[in-house]
Amino acid sequence: QGNMAFAGKYEFEGDENYDDFVKKIGLPSDKVEMGRNCKIVTEVAQNGNDFTWTQHFPGGRTTTNTFTIGKEADMETMGGKKFKATVKMEDGKIVADFPNYRHTAEICGGKLVEVSSHISRLVYKEQTKPQE
């Protein structure tokens, strides 16, 4: 399994496509503004496959998720929604499926790089056959 060392304290450096992403996941506008360019500090404690992932937001609010790779865990989104997820390790990346997006994290050049991508879901219904 993954032997990537994630433990450390990381300060927010920059984001890409933030507005597009938060709109897609339906983050309330007060949380959107709060998250924009805010100096979030992410602290990761790792013991083998056990992780404690804490995000410190300006103003003293924190979100902490504790999980073990491959086991279902109770998680919380940055918007405060509670959900269950099984966090996996894929190609040295931590991967978790949040309610409306997939989140990956990896260490790249000594930096913690987190990518959240919107999962689109297409639903098709059976077409009714024309009456003859």
Short mmCIF file of N, CA, C and O in Angstrom, two decimals, residues 6 8 26-27 29 37-38 42 44 46 59-61 67 70 72 76 83 100 102 106 110 112 114 118 120 125 127 129:
data_model
loop_
_atom_site.label_atom_id
_atom_site.label_comp_id
_atom_site.label_asym_id
_atom_site.label_seq_id
_atom_site.Cartn_x
_atom_site.Cartn_y
_atom_site.Cartn_z
N PHE A 6 2.76 11.80 4.47
CA PHE A 6 1.91 12.98 4.38
C PHE A 6 2.03 13.87 5.60
O PHE A 6 1.63 15.02 5.57
N GLY A 8 2.64 16.45 8.35
CA GLY A 8 3.23 17.78 8.28
C GLY A 8 2.17 18.84 8.44
O GLY A 8 0.99 18.55 8.61
N GLY A 26 -22.44 23.40 -4.61
CA GLY A 26 -23.53 24.07 -3.89
C GLY A 26 -23.14 24.65 -2.55
O GLY A 26 -23.95 24.68 -1.62
N LEU A 27 -21.91 25.11 -2.41
CA LEU A 27 -21.48 25.72 -1.15
C LEU A 27 -22.21 27.05 -0.96
O LEU A 27 -22.28 27.85 -1.89
N SER A 29 -23.09 30.89 -0.18
CA SER A 29 -22.25 32.04 -0.55
C SER A 29 -21.40 32.58 0.60
O SER A 29 -20.28 33.03 0.39
N ASN A 37 -9.27 32.42 -1.09
CA ASN A 37 -7.91 32.84 -0.74
C ASN A 37 -7.66 32.89 0.76
O ASN A 37 -6.85 33.67 1.24
N CYS A 38 -8.42 32.11 1.51
CA CYS A 38 -8.20 32.17 2.95
C CYS A 38 -7.04 31.27 3.30
O CYS A 38 -6.84 30.23 2.70
N THR A 42 -3.43 23.18 6.81
CA THR A 42 -3.80 21.78 6.88
C THR A 42 -2.71 21.05 7.65
O THR A 42 -1.54 21.15 7.32
N VAL A 44 -1.53 17.33 9.00
CA VAL A 44 -1.74 15.90 8.79
C VAL A 44 -0.87 15.10 9.75
O VAL A 44 0.34 15.29 9.80
N GLN A 46 0.06 11.19 10.57
CA GLN A 46 -0.03 9.88 9.92
C GLN A 46 0.72 8.85 10.74
O GLN A 46 1.85 9.07 11.17
N GLY A 59 -10.10 32.59 11.97
CA GLY A 59 -11.23 32.80 12.87
C GLY A 59 -11.39 31.66 13.86
O GLY A 59 -12.32 31.63 14.65
N GLY A 60 -10.48 30.68 13.79
CA GLY A 60 -10.46 29.64 14.81
C GLY A 60 -11.29 28.39 14.53
O GLY A 60 -11.30 27.47 15.33
N ARG A 61 -12.00 28.33 13.38
CA ARG A 61 -12.79 27.14 13.10
C ARG A 61 -11.88 26.05 12.54
O ARG A 61 -10.97 26.33 11.76
N PHE A 67 -9.30 8.96 9.73
CA PHE A 67 -9.64 7.80 8.90
C PHE A 67 -8.48 6.84 8.78
O PHE A 67 -7.34 7.20 9.06
N GLY A 70 -8.72 2.36 3.51
CA GLY A 70 -9.44 1.12 3.24
C GLY A 70 -10.60 0.82 4.18
O GLY A 70 -11.29 -0.18 4.01
N GLU A 72 -14.21 2.29 6.19
CA GLU A 72 -15.21 3.35 6.18
C GLU A 72 -15.04 4.23 7.42
O GLU A 72 -14.78 3.73 8.51
N GLU A 76 -16.49 14.81 7.46
CA GLU A 76 -17.21 16.08 7.42
C GLU A 76 -16.64 16.94 6.31
O GLU A 76 -15.42 17.02 6.15
N PHE A 83 -20.87 12.78 6.51
CA PHE A 83 -21.10 11.67 5.58
C PHE A 83 -20.13 10.54 5.89
O PHE A 83 -19.22 10.71 6.69
N ASN A 100 -20.58 15.25 -3.28
CA ASN A 100 -20.72 15.60 -4.69
C ASN A 100 -19.39 15.86 -5.38
O ASN A 100 -19.35 16.55 -6.37
N ARG A 102 -15.01 14.23 -5.86
CA ARG A 102 -13.92 13.31 -5.52
C ARG A 102 -12.73 14.15 -5.10
O ARG A 102 -12.40 15.11 -5.76
N GLU A 106 -1.99 14.56 -2.55
CA GLU A 106 -0.68 13.94 -2.73
C GLU A 106 0.40 14.93 -2.33
O GLU A 106 0.16 16.13 -2.26
N GLY A 110 7.39 18.42 -2.14
CA GLY A 110 7.36 18.91 -0.77
C GLY A 110 6.10 19.69 -0.42
O GLY A 110 5.99 20.23 0.66
N LEU A 112 1.74 19.85 -0.29
CA LEU A 112 0.51 19.07 -0.26
C LEU A 112 -0.38 19.62 -1.37
O LEU A 112 -0.72 20.80 -1.37
N GLU A 114 -3.98 19.20 -3.16
CA GLU A 114 -5.31 18.62 -3.04
C GLU A 114 -6.11 19.00 -4.27
O GLU A 114 -6.10 20.14 -4.69
N HIS A 118 -15.50 17.64 -9.48
CA HIS A 118 -16.94 17.42 -9.44
C HIS A 118 -17.26 16.10 -10.11
O HIS A 118 -16.71 15.78 -11.16
N SER A 120 -19.99 14.20 -12.03
CA SER A 120 -21.31 14.42 -12.61
C SER A 120 -22.01 13.07 -12.70
O SER A 120 -21.38 12.04 -12.88
N LYS A 125 -33.66 7.60 -18.44
CA LYS A 125 -34.82 6.73 -18.25
C LYS A 125 -35.08 6.02 -19.58
O LYS A 125 -34.69 6.52 -20.65
N GLN A 127 -36.66 4.92 -22.84
CA GLN A 127 -37.52 5.63 -23.77
C GLN A 127 -38.79 4.83 -23.99
O GLN A 127 -38.74 3.62 -24.12
N LYS A 129 -41.69 3.31 -25.98
CA LYS A 129 -41.80 2.91 -27.40
C LYS A 129 -43.08 3.53 -27.98
O LYS A 129 -44.10 3.53 -27.31
#
